[in-house]
PDB file of C-alpha atoms in Angstrom:
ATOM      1  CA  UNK A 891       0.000   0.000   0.000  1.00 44.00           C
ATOM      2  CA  UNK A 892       1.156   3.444  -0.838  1.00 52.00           C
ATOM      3  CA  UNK A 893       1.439   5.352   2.434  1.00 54.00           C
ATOM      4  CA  UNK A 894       2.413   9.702   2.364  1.00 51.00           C
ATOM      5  CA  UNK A 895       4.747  10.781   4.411  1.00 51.00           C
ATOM      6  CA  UNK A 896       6.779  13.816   5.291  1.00 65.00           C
ATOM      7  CA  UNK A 897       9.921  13.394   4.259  1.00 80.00           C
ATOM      8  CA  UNK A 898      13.330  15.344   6.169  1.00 92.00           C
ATOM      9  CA  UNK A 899      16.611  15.033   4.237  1.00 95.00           C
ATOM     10  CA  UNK A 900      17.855  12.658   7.606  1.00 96.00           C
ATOM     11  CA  UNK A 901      14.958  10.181   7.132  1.00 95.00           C
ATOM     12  CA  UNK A 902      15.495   9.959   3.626  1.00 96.00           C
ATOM     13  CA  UNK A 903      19.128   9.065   3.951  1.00 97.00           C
ATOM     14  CA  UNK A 904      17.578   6.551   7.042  1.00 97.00           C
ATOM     15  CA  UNK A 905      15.395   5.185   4.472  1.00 96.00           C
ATOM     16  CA  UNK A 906      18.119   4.227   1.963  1.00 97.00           C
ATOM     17  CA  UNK A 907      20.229   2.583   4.330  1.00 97.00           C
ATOM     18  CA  UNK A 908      17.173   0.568   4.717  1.00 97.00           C
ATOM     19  CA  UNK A 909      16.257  -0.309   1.204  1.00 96.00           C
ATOM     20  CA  UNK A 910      13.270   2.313   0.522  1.00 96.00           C
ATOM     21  CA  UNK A 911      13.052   5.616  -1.648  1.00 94.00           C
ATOM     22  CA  UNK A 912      10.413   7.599  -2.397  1.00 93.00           C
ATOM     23  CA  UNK A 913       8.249   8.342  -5.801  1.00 89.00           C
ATOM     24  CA  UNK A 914       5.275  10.662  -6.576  1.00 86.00           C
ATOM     25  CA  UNK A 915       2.404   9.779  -8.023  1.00 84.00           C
ATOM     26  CA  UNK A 916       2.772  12.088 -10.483  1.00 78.00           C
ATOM     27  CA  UNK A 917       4.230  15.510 -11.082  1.00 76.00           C
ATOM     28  CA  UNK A 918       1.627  17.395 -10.121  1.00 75.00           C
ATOM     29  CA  UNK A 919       1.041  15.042  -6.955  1.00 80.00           C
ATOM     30  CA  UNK A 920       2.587  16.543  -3.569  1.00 78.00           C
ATOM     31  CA  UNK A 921       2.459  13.711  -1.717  1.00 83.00           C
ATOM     32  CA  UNK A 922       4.989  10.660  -1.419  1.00 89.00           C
ATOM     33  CA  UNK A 923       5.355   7.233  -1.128  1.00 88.00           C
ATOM     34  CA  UNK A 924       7.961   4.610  -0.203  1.00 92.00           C
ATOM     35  CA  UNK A 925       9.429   1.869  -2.130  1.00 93.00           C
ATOM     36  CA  UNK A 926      10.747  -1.470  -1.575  1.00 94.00           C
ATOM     37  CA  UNK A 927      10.888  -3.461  -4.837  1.00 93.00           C
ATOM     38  CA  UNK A 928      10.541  -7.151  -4.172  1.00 95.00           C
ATOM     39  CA  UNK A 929      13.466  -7.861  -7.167  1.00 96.00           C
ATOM     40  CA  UNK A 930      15.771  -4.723  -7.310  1.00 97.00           C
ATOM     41  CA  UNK A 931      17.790  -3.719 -10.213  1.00 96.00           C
ATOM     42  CA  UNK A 932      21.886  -3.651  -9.387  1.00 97.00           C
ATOM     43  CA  UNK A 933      24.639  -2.546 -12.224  1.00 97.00           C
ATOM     44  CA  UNK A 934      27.667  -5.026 -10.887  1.00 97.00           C
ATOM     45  CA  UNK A 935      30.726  -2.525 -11.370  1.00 96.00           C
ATOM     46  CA  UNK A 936      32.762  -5.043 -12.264  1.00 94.00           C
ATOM     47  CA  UNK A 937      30.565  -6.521 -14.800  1.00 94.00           C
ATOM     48  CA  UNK A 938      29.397  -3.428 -16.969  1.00 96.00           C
ATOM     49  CA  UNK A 939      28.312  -3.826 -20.353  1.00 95.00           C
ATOM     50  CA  UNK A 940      29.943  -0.960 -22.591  1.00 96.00           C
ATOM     51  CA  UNK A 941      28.779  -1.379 -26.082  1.00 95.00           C
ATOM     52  CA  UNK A 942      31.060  -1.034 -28.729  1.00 95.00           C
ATOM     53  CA  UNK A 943      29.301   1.958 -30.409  1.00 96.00           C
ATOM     54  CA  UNK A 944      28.953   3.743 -27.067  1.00 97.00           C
ATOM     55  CA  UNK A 945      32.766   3.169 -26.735  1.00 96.00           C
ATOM     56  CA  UNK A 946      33.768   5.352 -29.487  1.00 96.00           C
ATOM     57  CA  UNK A 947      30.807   7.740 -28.642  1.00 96.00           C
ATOM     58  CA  UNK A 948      32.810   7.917 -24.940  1.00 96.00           C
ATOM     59  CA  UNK A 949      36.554   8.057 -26.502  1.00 95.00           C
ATOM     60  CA  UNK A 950      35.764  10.818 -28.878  1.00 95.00           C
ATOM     61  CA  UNK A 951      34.545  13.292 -26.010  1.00 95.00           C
ATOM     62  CA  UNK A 952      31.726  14.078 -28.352  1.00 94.00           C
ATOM     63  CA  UNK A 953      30.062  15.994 -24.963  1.00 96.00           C
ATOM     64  CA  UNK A 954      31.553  17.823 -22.322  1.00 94.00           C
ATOM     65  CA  UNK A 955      31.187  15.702 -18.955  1.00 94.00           C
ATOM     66  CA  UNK A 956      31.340  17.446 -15.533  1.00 93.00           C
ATOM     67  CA  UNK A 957      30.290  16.656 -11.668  1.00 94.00           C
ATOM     68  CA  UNK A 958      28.043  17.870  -9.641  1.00 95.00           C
ATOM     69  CA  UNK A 959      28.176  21.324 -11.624  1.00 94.00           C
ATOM     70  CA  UNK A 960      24.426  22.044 -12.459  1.00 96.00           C
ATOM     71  CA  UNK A 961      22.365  19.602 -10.097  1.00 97.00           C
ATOM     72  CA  UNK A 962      19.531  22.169  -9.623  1.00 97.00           C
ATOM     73  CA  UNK A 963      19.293  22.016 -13.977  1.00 98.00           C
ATOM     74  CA  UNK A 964      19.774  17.914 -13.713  1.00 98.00           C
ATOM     75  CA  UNK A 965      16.838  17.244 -11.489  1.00 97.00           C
ATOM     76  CA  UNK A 966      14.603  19.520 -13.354  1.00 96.00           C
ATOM     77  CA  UNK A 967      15.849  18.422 -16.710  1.00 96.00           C
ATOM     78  CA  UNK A 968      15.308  14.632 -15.262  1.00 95.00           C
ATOM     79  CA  UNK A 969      11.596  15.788 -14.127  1.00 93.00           C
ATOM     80  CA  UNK A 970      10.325  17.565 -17.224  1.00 90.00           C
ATOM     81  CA  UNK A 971       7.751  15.619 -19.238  1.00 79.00           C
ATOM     82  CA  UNK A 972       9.338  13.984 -22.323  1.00 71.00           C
ATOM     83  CA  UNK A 973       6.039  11.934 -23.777  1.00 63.00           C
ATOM     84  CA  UNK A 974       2.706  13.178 -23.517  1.00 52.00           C
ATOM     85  CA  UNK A 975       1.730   9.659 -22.182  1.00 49.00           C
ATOM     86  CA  UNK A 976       4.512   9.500 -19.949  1.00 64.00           C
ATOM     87  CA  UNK A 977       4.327  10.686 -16.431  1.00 68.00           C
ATOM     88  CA  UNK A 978       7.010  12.335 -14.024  1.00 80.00           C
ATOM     89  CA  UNK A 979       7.419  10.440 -10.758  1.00 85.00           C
ATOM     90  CA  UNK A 980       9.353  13.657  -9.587  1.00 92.00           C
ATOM     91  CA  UNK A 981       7.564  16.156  -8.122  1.00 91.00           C
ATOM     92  CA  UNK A 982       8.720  19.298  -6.424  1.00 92.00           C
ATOM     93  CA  UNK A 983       8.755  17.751  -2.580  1.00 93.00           C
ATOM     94  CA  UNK A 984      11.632  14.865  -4.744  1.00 94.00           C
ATOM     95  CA  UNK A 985      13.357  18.668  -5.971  1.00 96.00           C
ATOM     96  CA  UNK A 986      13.455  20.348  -2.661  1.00 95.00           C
ATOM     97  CA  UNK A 987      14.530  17.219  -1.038  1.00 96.00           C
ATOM     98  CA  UNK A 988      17.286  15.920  -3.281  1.00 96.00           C
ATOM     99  CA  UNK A 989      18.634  19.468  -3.618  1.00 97.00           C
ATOM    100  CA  UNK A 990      19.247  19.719  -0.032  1.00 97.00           C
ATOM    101  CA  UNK A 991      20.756  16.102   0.244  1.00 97.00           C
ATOM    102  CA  UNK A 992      23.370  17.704  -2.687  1.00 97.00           C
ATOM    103  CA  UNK A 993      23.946  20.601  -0.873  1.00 96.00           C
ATOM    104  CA  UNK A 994      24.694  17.930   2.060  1.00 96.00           C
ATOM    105  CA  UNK A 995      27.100  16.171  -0.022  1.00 95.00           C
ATOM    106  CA  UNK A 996      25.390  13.029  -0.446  1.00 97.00           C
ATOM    107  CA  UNK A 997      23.801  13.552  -3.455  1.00 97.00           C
ATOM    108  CA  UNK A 998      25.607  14.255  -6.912  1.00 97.00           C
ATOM    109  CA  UNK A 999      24.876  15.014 -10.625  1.00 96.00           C
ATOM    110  CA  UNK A1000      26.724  14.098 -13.943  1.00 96.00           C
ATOM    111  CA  UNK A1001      26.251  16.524 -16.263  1.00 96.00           C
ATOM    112  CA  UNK A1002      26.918  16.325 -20.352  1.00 97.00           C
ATOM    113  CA  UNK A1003      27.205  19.370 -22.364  1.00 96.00           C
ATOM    114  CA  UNK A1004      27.467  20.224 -26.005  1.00 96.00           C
ATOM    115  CA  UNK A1005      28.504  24.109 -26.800  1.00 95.00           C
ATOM    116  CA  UNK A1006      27.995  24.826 -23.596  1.00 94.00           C
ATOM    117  CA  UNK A1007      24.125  23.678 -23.422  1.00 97.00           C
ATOM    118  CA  UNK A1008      22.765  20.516 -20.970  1.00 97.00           C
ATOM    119  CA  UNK A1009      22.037  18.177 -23.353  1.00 98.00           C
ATOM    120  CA  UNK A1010      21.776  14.755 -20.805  1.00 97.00           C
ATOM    121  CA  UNK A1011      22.603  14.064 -17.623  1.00 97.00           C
ATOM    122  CA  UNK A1012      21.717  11.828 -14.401  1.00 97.00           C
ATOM    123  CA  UNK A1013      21.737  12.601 -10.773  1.00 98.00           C
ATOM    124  CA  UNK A1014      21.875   9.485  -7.321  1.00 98.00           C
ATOM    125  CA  UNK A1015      22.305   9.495  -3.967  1.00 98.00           C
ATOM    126  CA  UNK A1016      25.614   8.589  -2.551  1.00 98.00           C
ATOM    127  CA  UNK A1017      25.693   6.874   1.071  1.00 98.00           C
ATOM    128  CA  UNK A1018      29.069   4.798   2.132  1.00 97.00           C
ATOM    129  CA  UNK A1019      30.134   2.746  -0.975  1.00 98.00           C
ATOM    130  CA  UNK A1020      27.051   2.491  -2.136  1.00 98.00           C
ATOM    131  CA  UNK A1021      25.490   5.226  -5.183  1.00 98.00           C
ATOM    132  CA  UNK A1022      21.386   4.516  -5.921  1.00 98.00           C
ATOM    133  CA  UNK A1023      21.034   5.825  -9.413  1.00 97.00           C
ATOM    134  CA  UNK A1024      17.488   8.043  -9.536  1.00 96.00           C
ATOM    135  CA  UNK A1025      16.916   9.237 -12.793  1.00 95.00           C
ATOM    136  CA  UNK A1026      18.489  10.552 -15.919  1.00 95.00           C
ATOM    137  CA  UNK A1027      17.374  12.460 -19.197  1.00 95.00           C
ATOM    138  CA  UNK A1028      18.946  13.255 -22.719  1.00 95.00           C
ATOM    139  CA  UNK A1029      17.913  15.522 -24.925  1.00 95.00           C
ATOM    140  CA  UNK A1030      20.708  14.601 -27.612  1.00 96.00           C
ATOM    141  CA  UNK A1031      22.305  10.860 -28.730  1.00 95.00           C
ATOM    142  CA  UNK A1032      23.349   8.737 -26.371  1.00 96.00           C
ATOM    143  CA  UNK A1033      24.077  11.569 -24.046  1.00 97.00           C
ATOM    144  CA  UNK A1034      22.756  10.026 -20.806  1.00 96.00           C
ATOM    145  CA  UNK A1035      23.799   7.065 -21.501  1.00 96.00           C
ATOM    146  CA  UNK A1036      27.889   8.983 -21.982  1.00 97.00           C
ATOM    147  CA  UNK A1037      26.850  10.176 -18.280  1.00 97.00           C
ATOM    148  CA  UNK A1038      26.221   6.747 -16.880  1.00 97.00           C
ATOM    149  CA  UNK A1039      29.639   5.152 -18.558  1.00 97.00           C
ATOM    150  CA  UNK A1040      31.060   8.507 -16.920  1.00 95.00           C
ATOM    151  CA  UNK A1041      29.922   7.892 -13.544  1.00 96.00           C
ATOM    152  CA  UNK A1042      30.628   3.724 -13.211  1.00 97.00           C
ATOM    153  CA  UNK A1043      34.364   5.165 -14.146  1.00 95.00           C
ATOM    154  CA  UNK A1044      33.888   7.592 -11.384  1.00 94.00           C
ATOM    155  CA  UNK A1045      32.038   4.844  -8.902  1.00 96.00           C
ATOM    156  CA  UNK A1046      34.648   2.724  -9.695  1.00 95.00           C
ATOM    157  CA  UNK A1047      37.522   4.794  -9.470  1.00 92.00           C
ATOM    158  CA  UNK A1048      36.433   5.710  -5.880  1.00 94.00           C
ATOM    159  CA  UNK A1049      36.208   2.305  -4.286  1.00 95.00           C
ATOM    160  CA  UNK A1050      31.989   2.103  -4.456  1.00 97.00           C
ATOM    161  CA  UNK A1051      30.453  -1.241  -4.344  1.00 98.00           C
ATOM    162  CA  UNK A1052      27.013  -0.909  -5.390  1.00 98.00           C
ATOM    163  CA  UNK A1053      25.296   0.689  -7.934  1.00 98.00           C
ATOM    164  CA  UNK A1054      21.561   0.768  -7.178  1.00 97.00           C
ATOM    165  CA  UNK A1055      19.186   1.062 -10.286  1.00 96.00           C
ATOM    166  CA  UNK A1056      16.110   0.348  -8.212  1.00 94.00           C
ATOM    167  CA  UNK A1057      14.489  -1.399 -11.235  1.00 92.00           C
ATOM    168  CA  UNK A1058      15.511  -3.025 -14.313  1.00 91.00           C
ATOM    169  CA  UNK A1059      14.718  -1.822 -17.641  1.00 88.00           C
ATOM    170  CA  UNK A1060      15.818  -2.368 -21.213  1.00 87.00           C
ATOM    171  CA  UNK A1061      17.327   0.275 -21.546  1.00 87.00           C
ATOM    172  CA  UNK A1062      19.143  -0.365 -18.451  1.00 92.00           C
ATOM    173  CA  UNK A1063      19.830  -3.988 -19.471  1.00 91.00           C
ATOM    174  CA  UNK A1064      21.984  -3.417 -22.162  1.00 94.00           C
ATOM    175  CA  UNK A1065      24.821  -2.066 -19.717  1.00 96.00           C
ATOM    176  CA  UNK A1066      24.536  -5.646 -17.733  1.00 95.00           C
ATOM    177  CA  UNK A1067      21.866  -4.650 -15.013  1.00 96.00           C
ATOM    178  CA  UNK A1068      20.653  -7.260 -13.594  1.00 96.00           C
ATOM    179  CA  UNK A1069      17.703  -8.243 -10.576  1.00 97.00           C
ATOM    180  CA  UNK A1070      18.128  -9.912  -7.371  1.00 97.00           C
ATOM    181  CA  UNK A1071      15.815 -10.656  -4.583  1.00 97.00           C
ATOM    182  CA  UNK A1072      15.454  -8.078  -1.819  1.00 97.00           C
ATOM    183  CA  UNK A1073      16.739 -10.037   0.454  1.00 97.00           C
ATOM    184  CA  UNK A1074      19.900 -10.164  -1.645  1.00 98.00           C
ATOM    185  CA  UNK A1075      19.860  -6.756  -2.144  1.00 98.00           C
ATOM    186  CA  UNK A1076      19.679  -6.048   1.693  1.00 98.00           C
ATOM    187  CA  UNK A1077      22.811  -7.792   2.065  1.00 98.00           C
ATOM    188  CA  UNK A1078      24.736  -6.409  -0.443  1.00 98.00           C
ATOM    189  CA  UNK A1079      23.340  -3.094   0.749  1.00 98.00           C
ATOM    190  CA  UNK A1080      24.932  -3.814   4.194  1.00 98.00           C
ATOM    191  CA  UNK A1081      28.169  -4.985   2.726  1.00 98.00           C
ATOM    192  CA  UNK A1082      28.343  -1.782   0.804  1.00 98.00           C
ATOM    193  CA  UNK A1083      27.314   0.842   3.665  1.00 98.00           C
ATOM    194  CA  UNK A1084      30.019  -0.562   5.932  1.00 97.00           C
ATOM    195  CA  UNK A1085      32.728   0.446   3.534  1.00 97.00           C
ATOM    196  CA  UNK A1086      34.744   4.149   2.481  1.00 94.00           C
ATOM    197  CA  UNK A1087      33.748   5.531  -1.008  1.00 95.00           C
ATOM    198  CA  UNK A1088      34.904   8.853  -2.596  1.00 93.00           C
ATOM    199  CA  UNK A1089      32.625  10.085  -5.654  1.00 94.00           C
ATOM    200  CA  UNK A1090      35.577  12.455  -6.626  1.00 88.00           C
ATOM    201  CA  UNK A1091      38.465  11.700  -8.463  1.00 68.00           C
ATOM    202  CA  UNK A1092      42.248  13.737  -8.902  1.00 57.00           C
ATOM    203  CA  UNK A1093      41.387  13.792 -13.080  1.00 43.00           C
ATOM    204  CA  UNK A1094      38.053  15.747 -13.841  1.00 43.00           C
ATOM    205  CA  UNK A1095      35.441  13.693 -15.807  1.00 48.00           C
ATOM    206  CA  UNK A1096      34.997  15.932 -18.329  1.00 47.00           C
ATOM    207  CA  UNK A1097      36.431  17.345 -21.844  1.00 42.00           C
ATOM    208  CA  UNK A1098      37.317  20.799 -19.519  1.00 40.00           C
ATOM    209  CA  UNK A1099      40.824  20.973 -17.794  1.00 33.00           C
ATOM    210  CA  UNK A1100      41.475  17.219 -18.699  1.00 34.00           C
ATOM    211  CA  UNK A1101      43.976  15.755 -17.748  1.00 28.00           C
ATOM    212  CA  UNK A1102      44.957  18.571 -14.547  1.00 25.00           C
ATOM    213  CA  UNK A1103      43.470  18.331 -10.867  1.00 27.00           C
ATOM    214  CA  UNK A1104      40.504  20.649 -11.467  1.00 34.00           C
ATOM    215  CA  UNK A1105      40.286  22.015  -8.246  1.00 31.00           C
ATOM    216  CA  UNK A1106      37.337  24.395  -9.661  1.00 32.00           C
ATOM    217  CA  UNK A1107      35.350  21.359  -9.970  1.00 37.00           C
ATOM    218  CA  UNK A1108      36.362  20.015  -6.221  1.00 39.00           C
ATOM    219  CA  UNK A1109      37.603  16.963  -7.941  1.00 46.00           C
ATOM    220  CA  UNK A1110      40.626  16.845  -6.216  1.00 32.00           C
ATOM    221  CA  UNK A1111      39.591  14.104  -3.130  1.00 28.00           C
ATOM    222  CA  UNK A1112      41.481  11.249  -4.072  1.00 27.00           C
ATOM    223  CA  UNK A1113      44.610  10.714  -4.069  1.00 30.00           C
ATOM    224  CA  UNK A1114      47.594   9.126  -6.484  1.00 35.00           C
ATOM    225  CA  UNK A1115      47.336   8.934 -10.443  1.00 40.00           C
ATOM    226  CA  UNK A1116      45.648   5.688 -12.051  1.00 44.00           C
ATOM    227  CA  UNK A1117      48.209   3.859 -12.940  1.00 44.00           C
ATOM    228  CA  UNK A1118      49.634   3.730 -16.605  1.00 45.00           C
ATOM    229  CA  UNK A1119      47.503   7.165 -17.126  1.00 46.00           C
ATOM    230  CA  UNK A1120      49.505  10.078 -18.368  1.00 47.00           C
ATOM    231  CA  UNK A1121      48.393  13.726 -18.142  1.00 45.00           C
ATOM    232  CA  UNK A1122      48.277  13.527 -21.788  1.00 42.00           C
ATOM    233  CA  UNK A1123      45.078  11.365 -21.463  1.00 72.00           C
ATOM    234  CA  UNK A1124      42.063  12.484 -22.931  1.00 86.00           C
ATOM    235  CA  UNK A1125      38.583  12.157 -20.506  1.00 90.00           C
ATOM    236  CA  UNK A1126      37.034   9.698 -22.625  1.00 92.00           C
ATOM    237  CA  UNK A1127      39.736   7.368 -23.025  1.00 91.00           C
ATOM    238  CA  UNK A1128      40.993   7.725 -19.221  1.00 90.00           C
ATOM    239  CA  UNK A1129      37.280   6.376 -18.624  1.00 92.00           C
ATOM    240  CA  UNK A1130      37.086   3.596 -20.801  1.00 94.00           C
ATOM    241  CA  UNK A1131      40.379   2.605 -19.267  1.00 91.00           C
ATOM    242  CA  UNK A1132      38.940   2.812 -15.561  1.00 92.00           C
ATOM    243  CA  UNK A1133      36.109   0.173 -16.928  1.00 93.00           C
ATOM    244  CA  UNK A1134      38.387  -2.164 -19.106  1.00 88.00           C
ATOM    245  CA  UNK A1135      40.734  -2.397 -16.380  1.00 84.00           C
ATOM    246  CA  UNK A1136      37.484  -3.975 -13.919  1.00 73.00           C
ATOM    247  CA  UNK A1137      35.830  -5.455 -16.333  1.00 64.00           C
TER     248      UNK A1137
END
């Protein structure tokens, strides 16, 4: 049963560490409800499907790729209708909410850019080693999709050990997502919030500065190079080598 609640940015953290997030009815609906999917949809990090065509998409830096620079633009973006028979589970109680978990640090945006404009992007919820992916939108080719391969580099890079995609799709399943009973889940949820993550990395994700500590972008929290990674490494190539290298 679908139960309202009033939601604090503290409970909602509380509520992830217990397997629950919240969805709208609609859009235009103010109220909230919590979910617990019986099956839950997981990305394994060390298992991610990168298609080939993706792959070149990613090396060529076709978009400009940045962290947590726009969230406020993401989350709208991610909430704006894009079919007329398709409804918005984000309302504006998700957009106050989220926006003060980011300003808290726990929750982050990717953000893709071409000449300068948002063109895709996706935004989660970071909490120990574990990142629960909430939604993402593209308003150009395989943009969002560039922003996911961008942030399992990222999640990867920084030691995280769950990516939560609360359900599986197809157009999730092409990257390798795959369902696993709650109870699964759970553990693996446990595992994960019991463990050090950092979402930032020394080399910015991102066409912008690459290959420099972009301390503009507060990217600067871990420490030590990747190894075998020049400075002379281009963004989209220093990503795909991240993922090969786990794979």
């Amino acid at each position: 049963m679908h139960q309202k609640v009033e939601l604090t940015p503290d409970l909602l953290l509380q509520a992830y560490a217990q397997g629950l997030f919240p969805m709208a009815e609609r859009r235009e609906d103010p109220g909230l409800f919590w979910v617990s999917p019986d099956r839950r949809g997981i990305i394994p990090l060390n298992r991610f499907h990168l298609p080939r065509r993706l792959a070149r998409t990613v090396r060529s830096d076709a978009y400009t790729v940045t962290a947590d620079q726009d969230f406020a633009a993401v989350i709208r973006a991610c909430a704006a209708p894009r079919a007329a028979s398709e409804q918005s589970w984000i309302n504006d109680e998700i957009i106050r909410l989220y926006s003060a978990l980011h300003e808290g640090g726990f929750a982050h945006s990717i953000e893709c850019r071409k000449d300068g404009q948002l063109v895709g992007g996706l935004y989660g919820v970071a909490l120990g080693a574990a990142f629960f992916g909430e939604s993402m939108f593209s308003s150009a080719r395989d943009a969002s999709k560039v922003a996911l391969v961008h942030l399992v580099a990222r999640l990867i890079r920084g030691g995280f050990a769950l990516l939560d995609t609360q359900f599986l799709t197809t157009h999730l399943e092409q990257f390798g997502t795959i369902e696993i009973p709650r109870a699964a889940y759970l553990a693996r949820l446990h595992d994960a919030l019991g463990r050090n993550a950092e979402f930032y990395w020394p080399a910015p994700s991102g066409r912008d500065g690459a290959g420099s500590s972009a301390s503009a972008l507060g990217d600067t929290t871990l420490a030590g190079p990747l190894a075998g990674v020049t400075l002379a490494t281009t963004p989209g190539a220093l990503v795909l080598q991240v993922i090969t290298q786990t794979s």
